[in-house]
Amino acid sequence: MEYQLIAVSYEDSLATITMNNVKRRNALSLAHMQELISAFREVGESQARGVMLAANGAVFCSGHDLSEMVDQDLNFMERLLETCTTLMNTIQEIPQPVLARVHGIATAAGCQLVATCDLAVASHNASFATPGIKIGWFCTTPMVALSRNIGRKRALEMLLTGDPIDARTAADWGLINRVVAPEQLHAEAQNLLAAATSNSFNARCIGKQAYYTQIDMPQPQAYQYAQGVMASASQIPDANEGMHAFLEKRQPNFDQHGE
Amino acid sequence: MEYQLIAVSYEDSLATITMNNVKRRNALSLAHMQELISAFREVGESQARGVMLAANGAVFCSGHDLSEMVDQDLNFMERLLETCTTLMNTIQEIPQPVLARVHGIATAAGCQLVATCDLAVASHNASFATPGIKIGWFCTTPMVALSRNIGRKRALEMLLTGDPIDARTAADWGLINRVVAPEQLHAEAQNLLAAATSNSFNARCIGKQAYYTQIDMPQPQAYQYAQGVMASASQIPDANEGMHAFLEKRQPNFDQHGE
Amino acid sequence: MEYQLIAVSYEDSLATITMNNVKRRNALSLAHMQELISAFREVGESQARGVMLAANGAVFCSGHDLSEMVDQDLNFMERLLETCTTLMNTIQEIPQPVLARVHGIATAAGCQLVATCDLAVASHNASFATPGIKIGWFCTTPMVALSRNIGRKRALEMLLTGDPIDARTAADWGLINRVVAPEQLHAEAQNLLAAATSNSFNARCIGKQAYYTQIDMPQPQAYQYAQGVMASASQIPDANEGMHAFLEKRQPNFDQHGE
């Protein structure tokens, strides 16, 4: 697929998807979300070990594109939000870890993107908000991701006031993993993504999928499910190699995905 | 309704419900809870944009009134706890944000009140406890609210020891939004409630209801539900006005509830 | 039962279960887990008010015993993980509070043990990790406990990188209750366990069971359940004694379990 609003690149087995609609502050228009869905699916089927979601311009992502939505009817809105949910689900469904590298503002569905990614690193200057209430609407779908990442009163404060929180607060509340100086942002994002993708590709795929499957289950059902996954995963070649390597005190030699 | 144990006032479109049974340390007797339920319902049907829950006297709320409960049979206890749950549900069911302004001690069902409110601000001198275990009982219904606001081990520590935590700890754990000096408590509570109620009334109603509906759902069901709510909410006049105002770079003029 | 890999002792009505397979870094072999299950069940039926889970040697618990698992088939793995889940469930099912006293490394199923206990105190030198990914597997069943104790991105960071977090971070994230200097570890663990077991035994049993039953329920169902438990619990002798003592401003005299 030819991308107009984003760029996809690969380096050292890691993919980077860069939102590049700088003039529109990387607003999530229908076209932009469709490109992101395609890009995540492309990466999901690629040999890449992990994905960085980044952005060009002063703003990470300004949420839905109001210029496209104003005066639209219910059918359009349903289609738009269905597409947005597909984007969020795709990020969690692909086998690779997805890390958001956040600078500037991540707002509304842009904040939802950060909440949805597996990992996130932000620079000191980043801020996060769900300001739908300020335009007479409400960040109802971003709320689904946000309220599963941070505590109840903190989520309600963000949703009811619409006011931003800074990156340190976001790290303190668990919405992001790390906050660093702007000049260290890319290196730190790379380091964390490298650490999260340096071992067995196959084990990681099984693990990421199992994470999101068990997280919504009651504990007894989660254990039942997780036992089955973990027992099966012990039989893959990488687990066999890993156990042998550990016992022999040597580095494991994992099946390199796609090599 | 004529209130004996509480006071209800309105100022600048904000309601304040003040627990005023100082001699009984604002214990939640059956009569006190029935008054609070009536007051929250009254405010819920009023033009008020938000509600502050406050208290007179040295103690915010000392929980259930033991003098009323001692030697009572199972039927009375069931009725009492059913009423207590109705009070908690009412706080989350009314359309307006409810903010607890906490000074002094909030204990047992008083701690549950704070955990149940949408937002909470406390003074440095406030403390929070679930001490039912100390009287040979257990804060079983307060636990429902508490364990949905703070982490598992923290909730278990409070429930098993019955010991209080201070306001800084409560803020750190996410049980309250802010902790301030006693002389700033009222102003800070007003500021946060004003920030949480300064935009579209109708959008906020839809949002608060959606928050509590989706929070207990598995994520796929929550998205399905939230998409429908958000698409519908895009069609209300305030959302239309808000989008136009944003695009025209002017302040929105929302339908003022009841004006 | 005669224990080979662990030791069980009783002092001042508190039980201590000490993992004592120092040479194997307290790895959770099938035999070790079976002994722990037996020991927790023994304590569960004893007069002990609470249980400390401790360890001898430099490592708290190194997780499953790879030397036992390497080259094993699916049936063995299923049996091993089923046994592991039984151990975790037993810790939460026995009536007494279980506190993990953690020094050194708690890794994989050892980290799961800490996440599963009701309470945990660690020394500064402790660390926690879920490093299954490093051996081409994944800490899938430890994830069930871990992801119910700490935030989503924090759990994913631990699971995907396999890297350890230190004790201060674990306390900050809510995985443990307290972190202290090594020389204060035992005293602090004793203090917290004493505080968590100093009141009515019967009330505590009801409360702990109710905690784990309600935590997985949607809120309306949780309240329905908790109301019934709390109303019934008001009728036990200790609750009657506790309420009378409180109103008479005297110390309660609870039915001492087994005395």
mmCIF file of N, CA, C and O in Angstrom, chain C residues 158-187:
data_model
loop_
_atom_site.group_PDB
_atom_site.id
_atom_site.type_symbol
_atom_site.label_atom_id
_atom_site.label_comp_id
_atom_site.label_asym_id
_atom_site.label_seq_id
_atom_site.Cartn_x
_atom_site.Cartn_y
_atom_site.Cartn_z
ATOM 1 N N MET C 158 7.542 -5.725 32.289
ATOM 2 C CA MET C 158 8.210 -6.832 32.989
ATOM 3 C C MET C 158 8.153 -8.121 32.175
ATOM 4 O O MET C 158 9.127 -8.864 32.095
ATOM 5 N N LEU C 159 7.001 -8.393 31.565
ATOM 6 C CA LEU C 159 6.812 -9.655 30.844
ATOM 7 C C LEU C 159 7.574 -9.678 29.525
ATOM 8 O O LEU C 159 8.129 -10.720 29.141
ATOM 9 N N LEU C 160 7.599 -8.552 28.819
ATOM 10 C CA LEU C 160 8.235 -8.522 27.490
ATOM 11 C C LEU C 160 9.745 -8.397 27.584
ATOM 12 O O LEU C 160 10.466 -8.972 26.760
ATOM 13 N N THR C 161 10.228 -7.632 28.576
ATOM 14 C CA THR C 161 11.685 -7.494 28.692
ATOM 15 C C THR C 161 12.280 -8.619 29.539
ATOM 16 O O THR C 161 13.435 -8.992 29.331
ATOM 17 N N GLY C 162 11.525 -9.114 30.500
ATOM 18 C CA GLY C 162 12.074 -10.099 31.429
ATOM 19 C C GLY C 162 13.026 -9.501 32.448
ATOM 20 O O GLY C 162 13.581 -10.222 33.283
ATOM 21 N N ASP C 163 13.216 -8.178 32.393
ATOM 22 C CA ASP C 163 14.182 -7.527 33.292
ATOM 23 C C ASP C 163 13.591 -7.321 34.683
ATOM 24 O O ASP C 163 12.390 -7.136 34.841
ATOM 25 N N PRO C 164 14.463 -7.329 35.712
ATOM 26 C CA PRO C 164 13.977 -7.168 37.086
ATOM 27 C C PRO C 164 13.632 -5.724 37.439
ATOM 28 O O PRO C 164 14.190 -4.782 36.876
ATOM 29 N N ILE C 165 12.740 -5.564 38.376
ATOM 30 C CA ILE C 165 12.532 -4.273 39.026
ATOM 31 C C ILE C 165 13.022 -4.402 40.465
ATOM 32 O O ILE C 165 13.028 -5.486 41.050
ATOM 33 N N ASP C 166 13.458 -3.272 41.034
ATOM 34 C CA ASP C 166 13.935 -3.327 42.415
ATOM 35 C C ASP C 166 12.767 -3.173 43.385
ATOM 36 O O ASP C 166 11.615 -2.950 42.986
ATOM 37 N N ALA C 167 13.078 -3.310 44.656
ATOM 38 C CA ALA C 167 12.016 -3.349 45.667
ATOM 39 C C ALA C 167 11.290 -2.020 45.797
ATOM 40 O O ALA C 167 10.079 -1.990 46.028
ATOM 41 N N ARG C 168 12.010 -0.917 45.652
ATOM 42 C CA ARG C 168 11.338 0.386 45.738
ATOM 43 C C ARG C 168 10.307 0.539 44.623
ATOM 44 O O ARG C 168 9.211 1.059 44.827
ATOM 45 N N THR C 169 10.679 0.111 43.424
ATOM 46 C CA THR C 169 9.745 0.179 42.299
ATOM 47 C C THR C 169 8.550 -0.728 42.556
ATOM 48 O O THR C 169 7.398 -0.345 42.294
ATOM 49 N N ALA C 170 8.820 -1.916 43.075
ATOM 50 C CA ALA C 170 7.727 -2.849 43.378
ATOM 51 C C ALA C 170 6.755 -2.244 44.396
ATOM 52 O O ALA C 170 5.536 -2.417 44.277
ATOM 53 N N ALA C 171 7.277 -1.538 45.386
ATOM 54 C CA ALA C 171 6.413 -0.892 46.376
ATOM 55 C C ALA C 171 5.635 0.251 45.736
ATOM 56 O O ALA C 171 4.442 0.445 45.981
ATOM 57 N N ASP C 172 6.317 1.015 44.875
ATOM 58 C CA ASP C 172 5.681 2.146 44.201
ATOM 59 C C ASP C 172 4.538 1.663 43.299
ATOM 60 O O ASP C 172 3.501 2.315 43.176
ATOM 61 N N TRP C 173 4.709 0.527 42.696
ATOM 62 C CA TRP C 173 3.688 -0.017 41.785
ATOM 63 C C TRP C 173 2.604 -0.823 42.521
ATOM 64 O O TRP C 173 1.631 -1.249 41.890
ATOM 65 N N GLY C 174 2.793 -1.084 43.793
ATOM 66 C CA GLY C 174 1.778 -1.819 44.555
ATOM 67 C C GLY C 174 1.947 -3.329 44.550
ATOM 68 O O GLY C 174 1.074 -4.043 45.022
ATOM 69 N N LEU C 175 3.074 -3.827 44.037
ATOM 70 C CA LEU C 175 3.302 -5.278 44.061
ATOM 71 C C LEU C 175 3.613 -5.770 45.468
ATOM 72 O O LEU C 175 3.344 -6.918 45.814
ATOM 73 N N ILE C 176 4.209 -4.905 46.274
ATOM 74 C CA ILE C 176 4.491 -5.217 47.685
ATOM 75 C C ILE C 176 3.999 -4.056 48.541
ATOM 76 O O ILE C 176 3.785 -2.949 48.042
ATOM 77 N N ASN C 177 3.842 -4.319 49.856
ATOM 78 C CA ASN C 177 3.340 -3.272 50.740
ATOM 79 C C ASN C 177 4.433 -2.358 51.266
ATOM 80 O O ASN C 177 4.219 -1.161 51.420
ATOM 81 N N ARG C 178 5.608 -2.917 51.570
ATOM 82 C CA ARG C 178 6.642 -2.134 52.233
ATOM 83 C C ARG C 178 8.014 -2.583 51.780
ATOM 84 O O ARG C 178 8.220 -3.766 51.481
ATOM 85 N N VAL C 179 8.964 -1.647 51.793
ATOM 86 C CA VAL C 179 10.356 -1.984 51.535
ATOM 87 C C VAL C 179 11.194 -1.406 52.675
ATOM 88 O O VAL C 179 10.993 -0.254 53.072
ATOM 89 N N VAL C 180 12.065 -2.209 53.238
ATOM 90 C CA VAL C 180 12.851 -1.796 54.410
ATOM 91 C C VAL C 180 14.295 -2.271 54.254
ATOM 92 O O VAL C 180 14.606 -3.086 53.373
ATOM 93 N N ALA C 181 15.139 -1.783 55.141
ATOM 94 C CA ALA C 181 16.531 -2.233 55.142
ATOM 95 C C ALA C 181 16.581 -3.726 55.502
ATOM 96 O O ALA C 181 15.742 -4.203 56.261
ATOM 97 N N PRO C 182 17.564 -4.450 54.967
ATOM 98 C CA PRO C 182 17.635 -5.894 55.215
ATOM 99 C C PRO C 182 17.580 -6.260 56.694
ATOM 100 O O PRO C 182 16.906 -7.223 57.079
ATOM 101 N N GLU C 183 18.246 -5.461 57.524
ATOM 102 C CA GLU C 183 18.289 -5.819 58.956
ATOM 103 C C GLU C 183 16.942 -5.580 59.648
ATOM 104 O O GLU C 183 16.721 -6.072 60.741
ATOM 105 N N GLN C 184 16.048 -4.845 58.985
ATOM 106 C CA GLN C 184 14.719 -4.622 59.575
ATOM 107 C C GLN C 184 13.644 -5.501 58.937
ATOM 108 O O GLN C 184 12.470 -5.421 59.303
ATOM 109 N N LEU C 185 14.050 -6.321 57.972
ATOM 110 C CA LEU C 185 13.048 -7.061 57.197
ATOM 111 C C LEU C 185 12.175 -7.939 58.074
ATOM 112 O O LEU C 185 10.937 -7.878 58.013
ATOM 113 N N HIS C 186 12.789 -8.743 58.917
ATOM 114 C CA HIS C 186 11.989 -9.682 59.689
ATOM 115 C C HIS C 186 11.061 -8.954 60.666
ATOM 116 O O HIS C 186 9.884 -9.297 60.798
ATOM 117 N N ALA C 187 11.591 -7.926 61.320
ATOM 118 C CA ALA C 187 10.771 -7.183 62.297
ATOM 119 C C ALA C 187 9.584 -6.506 61.602
ATOM 120 O O ALA C 187 8.456 -6.540 62.103
#
